[in-house]
Amino acid sequence: MTYIIAEPCIDIKDLSCVDVCPVDCIHEFERILIIDPEECIDCFAPSEQLLTTQGVRTFEELEGQACGVLTDDGFKPAAVKRFNRKPLVKLELAPAFEERTRYGGTRLTTRNISRFRRTIWATPTHAWLLADGERTDSLAAGQFVPSASVHPRRDSETYRLGVLHGLVFGDGSWNKQEIRSGQHLHYVQLYGERVARFKDFFDQVIFSPCLDVHPGYVGTGVVRASANLKRSLPETADVEYIAGFVDGWLAADGDPVKAESWRLRSTDHEALAWLEVAAPYAGFVAVGSGEESSVETNFGVRSRAIKWLYLATREVYWRVMSVENQEAEAAETFCAVVPGKHAFTLAGGVYTGNCGACEPECPVEAIFPEDALPEKWNDFVKINYAYGEGADVINQLTNEYATEHNVQNPPLEG
Ligand code: SF4
Ligand code: SF4
């Protein structure tokens, strides 16, 4: 468990914490309230991914580590932890958008034609945030949850370097690795409106007369880097770099579609799979995907089919399409503990709550995450964990502690 109720609650018991607990796991005893460690904080499967300052990572990979997680207020410090084994449910979410109704109001609707889904394995009583700002611990089909994404600066040096990477990745060529400097040399042909807009991003542009045949050819941009940019994705780069990379790749291989959205086409299926989960770093949310049926081109048959990803910039919500009980065995569960925010973002931009809701409610600061419990109150780990042993044990342990430490908490005023 993560939360412990400690000494300041003894004989105070004002119950402020009880109502906010989404899983009703705070229980009253003679002189204190106790959190049931079996129930407190319900979470996700180990393989579920979340958006962190270290890239898109699974809970399992981050176990026990401190990291930054994406909230609706930027990245916040968090700790990823392993919790009890619990049965999990499979949630299927479909992208939804706000639309005007005939009567002047708004409503959230899914696109019927979209088969795009995000699948999430979570405990059935995980604390979710809903699109209307409420929280629930029993997410059901038909409800909507919000999305979150970053809005990075697009004018920094980091962004410029990301754009160059994206242009090379989408439409450039690797030329050679220089022996003396070890640097990789890449070329990007600058023609067409979209690429011309990035001309000034290059340190060096050379003019190659043989490429003059391309309409609007303005030169060949040279990009030097310590790695082969044609083969690498910026999986753990800064968000400004990732935003640049995505903008560069879209300029090379994307087509603008309505509502400032983009359709990105590529035969690099692995890169598209990464972008599907990482797009929120660049301010997009992937809301559609597919594969083109024809592999014929003017130059012969492609070795791999073209896949595409539809990236939206407008506000996206997720409609819960189904919550399936898979009758699976109980699995290890993980969650991110985000002090103060109690929310974070899963891969693909699904914004979720988690717990810690009781902590700020306590007027005497008696509630702590287990790892932040002041050492002098370590005995309360044992007292909270004794929940399963019944009221007599808890009452006895509390009395012993209160006598030994001569606890005399003054009653709350008012
Ligand atoms: S952290 Fe959340 S689940 Fe745990 S006791 Fe507090 S309110 Fe309940
Ligand atoms: S809010 Fe604090 S003092 Fe009140 S019952 Fe809960 S833990 Fe005890």
Short mmCIF file of C-alpha atoms and ligand atoms in Angstrom, two decimals:
data_model
loop_
_atom_site.label_atom_id
_atom_site.label_comp_id
_atom_site.label_asym_id
_atom_site.label_seq_id
_atom_site.Cartn_x
_atom_site.Cartn_y
_atom_site.Cartn_z
CA MET A 1 0.00 0.00 0.00
CA THR A 2 1.08 3.54 -0.25
CA TYR A 3 -0.91 5.45 2.33
CA ILE A 4 -0.74 5.17 6.11
CA ILE A 5 -2.75 6.94 8.81
CA ALA A 6 -0.52 7.95 11.71
CA GLU A 7 -0.53 9.39 15.24
CA PRO A 8 -2.22 12.77 14.62
CA CYS A 9 -5.51 10.94 13.88
CA ILE A 10 -5.69 9.31 17.32
CA ASP A 11 -8.81 10.55 19.14
CA ILE A 12 -9.46 13.14 16.39
CA LYS A 13 -11.29 10.92 13.90
CA ASP A 14 -13.14 13.75 12.15
CA LEU A 15 -13.78 11.43 9.17
CA SER A 16 -12.92 14.06 6.51
CA CYS A 17 -10.87 11.48 4.64
CA VAL A 18 -13.55 8.81 4.44
CA ASP A 19 -15.84 10.36 1.84
CA VAL A 20 -13.15 11.07 -0.72
CA CYS A 21 -11.79 7.53 -0.84
CA PRO A 22 -12.88 6.07 -4.18
CA VAL A 23 -12.56 2.49 -2.98
CA ASP A 24 -13.99 2.91 0.55
CA CYS A 25 -10.90 1.51 2.15
CA ILE A 26 -10.60 3.88 5.14
CA HIS A 27 -12.16 2.26 8.20
CA GLU A 28 -13.02 3.58 11.63
CA PHE A 29 -11.80 1.96 14.84
CA GLU A 30 -12.07 2.97 18.50
CA ARG A 31 -9.41 5.68 18.53
CA ILE A 32 -8.12 5.92 14.96
CA LEU A 33 -8.95 5.35 11.30
CA ILE A 34 -7.04 2.77 9.30
CA ILE A 35 -6.43 2.26 5.58
CA ASP A 36 -6.94 -1.27 4.30
CA PRO A 37 -3.67 -2.07 2.50
CA GLU A 38 -5.35 -4.68 0.30
CA GLU A 39 -7.66 -2.09 -1.22
CA CYS A 40 -5.79 1.22 -1.14
CA ILE A 41 -4.72 2.36 -4.61
CA ASP A 42 -5.78 0.17 -7.46
CA CYS A 43 -3.84 0.36 -10.62
CA PHE A 44 -2.51 -1.04 -13.89
CA ALA A 45 -0.96 -4.11 -15.46
CA PRO A 46 2.85 -4.20 -15.42
CA SER A 47 3.02 -3.87 -19.23
CA GLU A 48 0.82 -0.76 -19.39
CA GLN A 49 2.76 2.28 -20.65
CA LEU A 50 2.80 5.85 -19.40
CA LEU A 51 4.25 9.14 -20.67
CA THR A 52 7.28 10.15 -18.65
CA THR A 53 10.23 12.51 -18.91
CA GLN A 54 12.21 9.40 -19.85
CA GLY A 55 10.00 8.54 -22.82
CA VAL A 56 7.07 6.13 -23.11
CA ARG A 57 7.83 3.46 -20.52
CA THR A 58 6.04 0.53 -18.91
CA PHE A 59 5.22 0.54 -15.21
CA GLU A 60 7.34 -2.56 -14.79
CA GLU A 61 10.41 -0.86 -16.28
CA LEU A 62 10.03 2.07 -13.91
CA GLU A 63 9.34 0.12 -10.73
CA GLY A 64 10.83 1.83 -7.70
CA GLN A 65 12.09 4.76 -9.75
CA ALA A 66 11.38 8.45 -9.49
CA CYS A 67 10.38 10.04 -12.79
CA GLY A 68 8.37 12.90 -14.23
CA VAL A 69 4.86 12.04 -15.41
CA LEU A 70 2.62 14.12 -17.65
CA THR A 71 -0.30 15.84 -15.93
CA ASP A 72 -2.73 18.49 -17.16
CA ASP A 73 -0.26 20.97 -15.68
CA GLY A 74 2.94 19.73 -17.33
CA PHE A 75 5.36 17.12 -16.00
CA LYS A 76 5.29 16.45 -12.25
CA PRO A 77 7.52 14.27 -10.06
CA ALA A 78 6.19 10.80 -9.37
CA ALA A 79 7.27 7.41 -8.09
CA VAL A 80 6.21 4.19 -9.79
CA LYS A 81 5.35 1.41 -7.39
CA ARG A 82 4.27 -2.20 -7.34
CA PHE A 83 1.08 -3.01 -5.43
CA ASN A 84 -0.86 -6.13 -4.58
CA ARG A 85 -1.90 -8.84 -7.01
CA LYS A 86 -5.40 -8.12 -8.25
CA PRO A 87 -7.69 -9.29 -11.05
CA LEU A 88 -7.62 -6.90 -14.03
CA VAL A 89 -10.23 -5.80 -16.55
CA LYS A 90 -9.67 -4.96 -20.21
CA LEU A 91 -10.84 -1.47 -21.16
CA GLU A 92 -11.42 -0.46 -24.77
CA LEU A 93 -11.40 3.27 -25.46
CA ALA A 94 -12.36 5.06 -28.67
CA PRO A 95 -11.44 8.68 -29.52
CA ALA A 96 -14.26 11.18 -29.06
CA PHE A 97 -14.65 14.87 -29.80
CA GLU A 98 -16.80 17.72 -28.63
CA GLU A 99 -19.50 18.63 -31.13
CA ARG A 100 -22.21 21.24 -31.20
CA THR A 101 -25.74 20.00 -30.84
CA ARG A 102 -28.69 21.34 -32.78
CA TYR A 103 -29.84 23.17 -29.67
CA GLY A 104 -26.66 25.20 -29.21
CA GLY A 105 -25.07 23.00 -26.57
CA THR A 106 -22.15 20.61 -26.90
CA ARG A 107 -21.80 16.89 -26.52
CA LEU A 108 -19.04 14.32 -26.82
CA THR A 109 -19.32 11.88 -29.69
CA THR A 110 -17.20 9.20 -31.29
CA ARG A 111 -16.75 8.91 -35.02
CA ASN A 112 -18.75 5.85 -35.93
CA ILE A 113 -16.43 5.00 -38.76
CA SER A 114 -13.32 4.96 -36.60
CA ARG A 115 -12.21 1.54 -35.45
CA PHE A 116 -9.25 3.02 -33.64
CA ARG A 117 -9.04 1.80 -30.04
CA ARG A 118 -6.73 2.07 -27.10
CA THR A 119 -6.70 -1.00 -24.87
CA ILE A 120 -5.82 -0.66 -21.22
CA TRP A 121 -5.54 -3.31 -18.52
CA ALA A 122 -6.45 -1.90 -15.13
CA THR A 123 -8.02 -3.00 -11.88
CA PRO A 124 -11.82 -2.68 -11.95
CA THR A 125 -11.79 -0.13 -9.11
CA HIS A 126 -8.98 2.09 -10.36
CA ALA A 127 -9.69 5.79 -9.72
CA TRP A 128 -10.40 7.45 -13.10
CA LEU A 129 -10.98 11.09 -13.89
CA LEU A 130 -13.98 11.71 -16.11
CA ALA A 131 -14.32 14.32 -18.87
CA ASP A 132 -16.75 16.32 -16.68
CA GLY A 133 -14.17 16.62 -13.89
CA GLU A 134 -15.70 13.97 -11.62
CA ARG A 135 -13.78 10.93 -10.39
CA THR A 136 -15.03 7.38 -10.44
CA ASP A 137 -13.84 4.05 -9.15
CA SER A 138 -16.20 2.03 -11.32
CA LEU A 139 -15.53 3.11 -14.90
CA ALA A 140 -18.27 1.84 -17.19
CA ALA A 141 -19.01 1.67 -20.93
CA GLY A 142 -20.42 4.97 -22.23
CA GLN A 143 -18.38 7.20 -19.91
CA PHE A 144 -15.75 9.62 -21.24
CA VAL A 145 -12.25 10.22 -19.93
CA PRO A 146 -10.04 13.17 -20.93
CA SER A 147 -6.76 13.18 -22.80
CA ALA A 148 -3.62 15.14 -22.05
CA SER A 149 -0.76 16.29 -24.23
CA VAL A 150 2.19 18.66 -24.06
CA HIS A 151 2.33 22.01 -25.86
CA PRO A 152 6.05 22.38 -26.29
CA ARG A 153 7.84 25.53 -27.43
CA ARG A 154 8.47 25.46 -31.13
CA ASP A 155 11.14 28.13 -31.35
CA SER A 156 14.11 26.69 -29.48
CA GLU A 157 17.40 25.29 -30.72
CA THR A 158 16.30 21.87 -29.46
CA TYR A 159 13.18 22.14 -31.61
CA ARG A 160 15.28 23.09 -34.67
CA LEU A 161 17.47 20.01 -34.23
CA GLY A 162 14.38 17.85 -33.86
CA VAL A 163 12.94 19.23 -37.10
CA LEU A 164 16.15 18.35 -38.96
CA HIS A 165 16.00 14.83 -37.53
CA GLY A 166 12.36 14.48 -38.62
CA LEU A 167 13.07 15.75 -42.13
CA VAL A 168 15.97 13.32 -42.53
CA PHE A 169 13.92 10.47 -41.04
CA GLY A 170 10.98 11.04 -43.35
CA ASP A 171 12.49 12.26 -46.58
CA GLY A 172 16.24 12.49 -46.31
CA SER A 173 19.10 10.17 -47.10
CA TRP A 174 22.07 8.94 -45.14
CA ASN A 175 25.20 9.75 -47.07
CA LYS A 176 28.20 8.54 -45.08
CA GLN A 177 29.94 8.54 -41.73
CA GLU A 178 32.92 10.87 -41.83
CA ILE A 179 36.04 9.05 -40.76
CA ARG A 180 37.76 11.94 -39.07
CA SER A 181 34.85 13.39 -37.10
CA GLY A 182 32.80 10.19 -36.79
CA GLN A 183 29.76 12.27 -37.72
CA HIS A 184 26.99 10.95 -39.90
CA LEU A 185 26.18 13.05 -42.95
CA HIS A 186 22.60 13.26 -44.23
CA TYR A 187 21.02 15.07 -47.14
CA VAL A 188 17.51 16.50 -47.41
CA GLN A 189 16.36 17.71 -50.81
CA LEU A 190 14.54 20.98 -50.38
CA TYR A 191 11.72 21.32 -52.84
CA GLY A 192 8.00 21.73 -52.56
CA GLU A 193 6.27 24.21 -50.30
CA ARG A 194 6.34 22.26 -47.08
CA VAL A 195 10.04 21.54 -46.99
CA ALA A 196 11.00 25.01 -48.22
CA ARG A 197 9.54 26.44 -45.04
CA PHE A 198 12.34 24.74 -43.12
CA LYS A 199 15.17 25.94 -45.36
CA ASP A 200 16.62 28.23 -42.70
CA PHE A 201 16.78 25.37 -40.22
CA PHE A 202 19.87 23.98 -41.96
CA ASP A 203 23.40 25.10 -41.13
CA GLN A 204 24.43 24.30 -44.66
CA VAL A 205 22.47 24.14 -47.90
CA ILE A 206 24.26 23.15 -51.10
CA PHE A 207 22.89 23.49 -54.59
CA SER A 208 23.02 20.48 -56.79
CA PRO A 209 22.28 21.27 -60.48
CA CYS A 210 21.17 17.71 -61.24
CA LEU A 211 18.24 18.12 -58.81
CA ASP A 212 17.05 21.25 -60.56
CA VAL A 213 14.46 19.13 -62.36
CA HIS A 214 12.30 19.04 -59.20
CA PRO A 215 9.78 21.88 -59.25
CA GLY A 216 10.69 24.45 -56.61
CA TYR A 217 14.07 22.87 -55.77
CA VAL A 218 15.94 25.31 -53.54
CA GLY A 219 18.94 23.22 -52.56
CA THR A 220 20.07 20.22 -50.56
CA GLY A 221 20.19 20.62 -46.79
CA VAL A 222 23.14 19.00 -45.05
CA VAL A 223 22.59 17.54 -41.58
CA ARG A 224 25.49 16.29 -39.47
CA ALA A 225 24.76 14.22 -36.38
CA SER A 226 26.46 11.75 -34.06
CA ALA A 227 24.03 8.99 -35.07
CA ASN A 228 22.36 7.79 -38.26
CA LEU A 229 19.17 9.85 -38.09
CA LYS A 230 17.56 7.83 -40.84
CA ARG A 231 17.48 4.84 -38.49
CA SER A 232 16.88 6.38 -35.06
CA LEU A 233 13.80 7.61 -33.25
CA PRO A 234 14.04 10.27 -30.53
CA GLU A 235 12.44 7.95 -27.99
CA THR A 236 13.94 9.53 -24.88
CA ALA A 237 14.61 13.04 -26.19
CA ASP A 238 13.25 16.30 -24.73
CA VAL A 239 9.69 17.17 -25.67
CA GLU A 240 10.82 20.13 -27.79
CA TYR A 241 13.08 17.82 -29.79
CA ILE A 242 10.25 15.29 -30.22
CA ALA A 243 7.88 18.10 -31.32
CA GLY A 244 10.47 19.15 -33.91
CA PHE A 245 10.96 15.57 -35.05
CA VAL A 246 7.22 15.09 -35.54
CA ASP A 247 6.83 18.41 -37.38
CA GLY A 248 9.77 17.52 -39.64
CA TRP A 249 8.44 14.04 -40.33
CA LEU A 250 4.96 15.44 -41.04
CA ALA A 251 6.46 18.00 -43.44
CA ALA A 252 8.16 15.12 -45.26
CA ASP A 253 5.50 12.39 -45.22
CA GLY A 254 2.31 13.92 -43.87
CA ASP A 255 -0.77 15.43 -45.43
CA PRO A 256 -2.73 18.12 -43.65
CA VAL A 257 -6.37 17.21 -43.22
CA LYS A 258 -9.19 19.20 -41.73
CA ALA A 259 -9.20 20.77 -38.25
CA GLU A 260 -5.40 21.11 -38.20
CA SER A 261 -4.99 17.36 -38.14
CA TRP A 262 -2.52 15.30 -40.13
CA ARG A 263 -2.40 11.96 -41.86
CA LEU A 264 1.10 10.50 -41.76
CA ARG A 265 1.95 7.68 -44.17
CA SER A 266 4.96 5.42 -43.84
CA THR A 267 6.23 1.91 -44.46
CA ASP A 268 8.14 2.12 -41.18
CA HIS A 269 5.53 0.37 -39.06
CA GLU A 270 7.66 0.37 -35.92
CA ALA A 271 8.14 4.14 -36.09
CA LEU A 272 4.39 4.66 -36.53
CA ALA A 273 3.72 2.36 -33.56
CA TRP A 274 6.04 4.52 -31.45
CA LEU A 275 4.41 7.74 -32.65
CA GLU A 276 0.96 6.37 -31.88
CA VAL A 277 1.82 6.28 -28.17
CA ALA A 278 4.29 9.20 -28.11
CA ALA A 279 2.34 11.79 -30.18
CA PRO A 280 1.15 13.70 -27.07
CA TYR A 281 4.75 14.83 -26.47
CA ALA A 282 4.40 16.89 -29.66
CA GLY A 283 0.89 18.16 -28.92
CA PHE A 284 -0.94 15.55 -31.01
CA VAL A 285 -3.16 12.61 -30.14
CA ALA A 286 -3.34 9.64 -32.52
CA VAL A 287 -7.02 9.01 -33.22
CA GLY A 288 -6.97 6.77 -36.29
CA SER A 289 -4.76 4.28 -38.08
CA GLY A 290 -4.94 1.97 -41.05
CA GLU A 291 -3.13 0.26 -43.84
CA GLU A 292 -3.34 0.93 -47.55
CA SER A 293 -4.35 -2.12 -49.47
CA SER A 294 -2.31 -1.48 -52.61
CA VAL A 295 1.41 -2.14 -52.51
CA GLU A 296 1.83 -1.38 -56.24
CA THR A 297 3.75 1.75 -57.15
CA ASN A 298 5.00 3.24 -60.41
CA PHE A 299 8.35 1.72 -59.54
CA GLY A 300 7.18 -1.81 -58.75
CA VAL A 301 5.74 -3.56 -55.71
CA ARG A 302 6.59 -2.27 -52.24
CA SER A 303 8.15 -4.71 -49.83
CA ARG A 304 5.95 -3.41 -47.01
CA ALA A 305 2.47 -1.96 -47.07
CA ILE A 306 1.97 1.70 -46.28
CA LYS A 307 0.40 2.30 -42.91
CA TRP A 308 -1.03 5.60 -41.82
CA LEU A 309 -1.72 7.39 -38.58
CA TYR A 310 -4.24 10.17 -38.08
CA LEU A 311 -2.98 12.80 -35.65
CA ALA A 312 -5.41 15.29 -34.11
CA THR A 313 -4.52 18.62 -32.53
CA ARG A 314 -8.01 19.47 -31.28
CA GLU A 315 -9.13 18.35 -27.84
CA VAL A 316 -9.62 14.59 -27.74
CA TYR A 317 -11.64 12.56 -25.24
CA TRP A 318 -11.88 8.79 -24.88
CA ARG A 319 -15.21 7.00 -24.80
CA VAL A 320 -15.21 3.77 -22.84
CA MET A 321 -16.50 1.23 -25.36
CA SER A 322 -16.26 -1.84 -23.13
CA VAL A 323 -15.03 -3.06 -19.78
CA GLU A 324 -14.39 -6.77 -20.05
CA ASN A 325 -13.87 -9.06 -17.18
CA GLN A 326 -11.42 -11.54 -18.60
CA GLU A 327 -11.63 -13.98 -15.69
CA ALA A 328 -7.88 -13.79 -15.75
CA GLU A 329 -5.67 -14.72 -12.86
CA ALA A 330 -4.79 -11.93 -10.50
CA ALA A 331 -1.74 -10.03 -11.73
CA GLU A 332 0.84 -7.77 -10.18
CA THR A 333 -0.42 -4.20 -10.28
CA PHE A 334 1.54 -0.98 -10.62
CA CYS A 335 0.77 2.69 -10.33
CA ALA A 336 2.45 6.08 -10.31
CA VAL A 337 2.14 8.01 -7.07
CA VAL A 338 1.95 11.70 -8.01
CA PRO A 339 1.98 13.89 -4.89
CA GLY A 340 -0.43 16.81 -5.08
CA LYS A 341 -1.77 15.96 -8.54
CA HIS A 342 -2.98 12.38 -8.19
CA ALA A 343 -3.25 12.02 -11.96
CA PHE A 344 -0.97 11.17 -14.88
CA THR A 345 -1.08 10.27 -18.57
CA LEU A 346 -0.98 6.81 -20.10
CA ALA A 347 0.54 6.09 -23.51
CA GLY A 348 -1.36 7.69 -26.37
CA GLY A 349 -2.61 10.52 -24.15
CA VAL A 350 -5.23 8.84 -21.93
CA TYR A 351 -5.43 10.95 -18.78
CA THR A 352 -6.17 9.04 -15.62
CA GLY A 353 -6.56 9.74 -11.93
CA ASN A 354 -4.88 7.75 -9.29
CA CYS A 355 -5.11 8.03 -5.63
CA GLY A 356 -3.81 9.96 -2.69
CA ALA A 357 -7.16 11.74 -2.61
CA CYS A 358 -7.42 11.39 1.16
CA GLU A 359 -4.09 13.05 1.99
CA PRO A 360 -5.02 16.73 1.49
CA GLU A 361 -8.36 16.26 3.29
CA CYS A 362 -6.84 15.56 6.67
CA PRO A 363 -6.89 18.69 8.88
CA VAL A 364 -4.14 17.35 11.16
CA GLU A 365 -1.82 15.89 8.49
CA ALA A 366 -2.13 12.33 9.65
CA ILE A 367 -2.05 10.66 6.22
CA PHE A 368 1.19 9.88 4.40
CA PRO A 369 2.38 7.79 1.49
CA GLU A 370 4.13 4.86 3.12
CA ASP A 371 7.54 5.94 1.90
CA ALA A 372 7.05 9.49 3.15
CA LEU A 373 5.87 8.55 6.63
CA PRO A 374 7.99 10.37 9.24
CA GLU A 375 10.26 7.81 10.90
CA LYS A 376 8.95 8.57 14.38
CA TRP A 377 5.59 7.11 13.27
CA ASN A 378 6.91 3.87 11.78
CA ASP A 379 4.74 1.90 14.24
CA PHE A 380 1.72 2.95 12.19
CA VAL A 381 2.85 0.85 9.25
CA LYS A 382 2.27 -2.18 11.46
CA ILE A 383 -1.01 -0.79 12.79
CA ASN A 384 -2.42 -0.12 9.29
CA TYR A 385 -1.21 -3.45 7.98
CA ALA A 386 -2.99 -5.16 10.90
CA TYR A 387 -6.31 -4.27 9.26
CA GLY A 388 -6.96 -7.89 8.25
CA GLU A 389 -6.48 -9.10 11.82
CA GLY A 390 -9.61 -7.39 13.08
CA ALA A 391 -10.72 -4.58 15.37
CA ASP A 392 -9.38 -6.07 18.60
CA VAL A 393 -5.82 -6.16 17.34
CA ILE A 394 -5.99 -2.64 15.94
CA ASN A 395 -7.57 -1.21 19.07
CA GLN A 396 -4.99 -2.92 21.25
CA LEU A 397 -2.04 -1.77 19.13
CA THR A 398 -3.38 1.79 19.08
CA ASN A 399 -3.92 1.84 22.86
CA GLU A 400 -0.45 0.47 23.50
CA TYR A 401 1.08 3.10 21.24
CA ALA A 402 -0.98 5.93 22.75
CA THR A 403 -0.04 4.93 26.31
CA GLU A 404 3.61 4.43 25.55
CA HIS A 405 3.89 7.78 23.77
CA ASN A 406 1.46 9.61 26.02
CA VAL A 407 -0.61 10.77 23.02
CA GLN A 408 -2.86 13.70 23.88
CA ASN A 409 -4.02 15.20 20.63
CA PRO A 410 -6.00 18.37 21.30
CA PRO A 411 -9.51 18.24 19.86
CA LEU A 412 -10.14 20.12 16.63
CA GLU A 413 -11.43 23.63 17.10
CA GLY A 414 -14.89 24.50 15.84
S1 SF4 B 1 -4.92 6.83 -1.15
FE1 SF4 B 1 -6.91 6.76 -2.18
S2 SF4 B 1 -7.50 4.62 -2.12
FE2 SF4 B 1 -5.91 4.90 -0.59
S3 SF4 B 1 -6.99 5.38 1.30
FE3 SF4 B 1 -6.50 7.33 0.36
S4 SF4 B 1 -8.31 7.84 -0.80
FE4 SF4 B 1 -8.46 5.65 -0.36
S1 SF4 B 2 -9.05 13.16 8.03
FE1 SF4 B 2 -7.20 12.74 9.24
S2 SF4 B 2 -7.84 13.02 11.37
FE2 SF4 B 2 -9.68 12.89 10.11
S3 SF4 B 2 -10.24 10.77 10.27
FE3 SF4 B 2 -9.03 10.97 8.41
S4 SF4 B 2 -6.95 10.53 9.08
FE4 SF4 B 2 -8.11 10.88 10.90
#
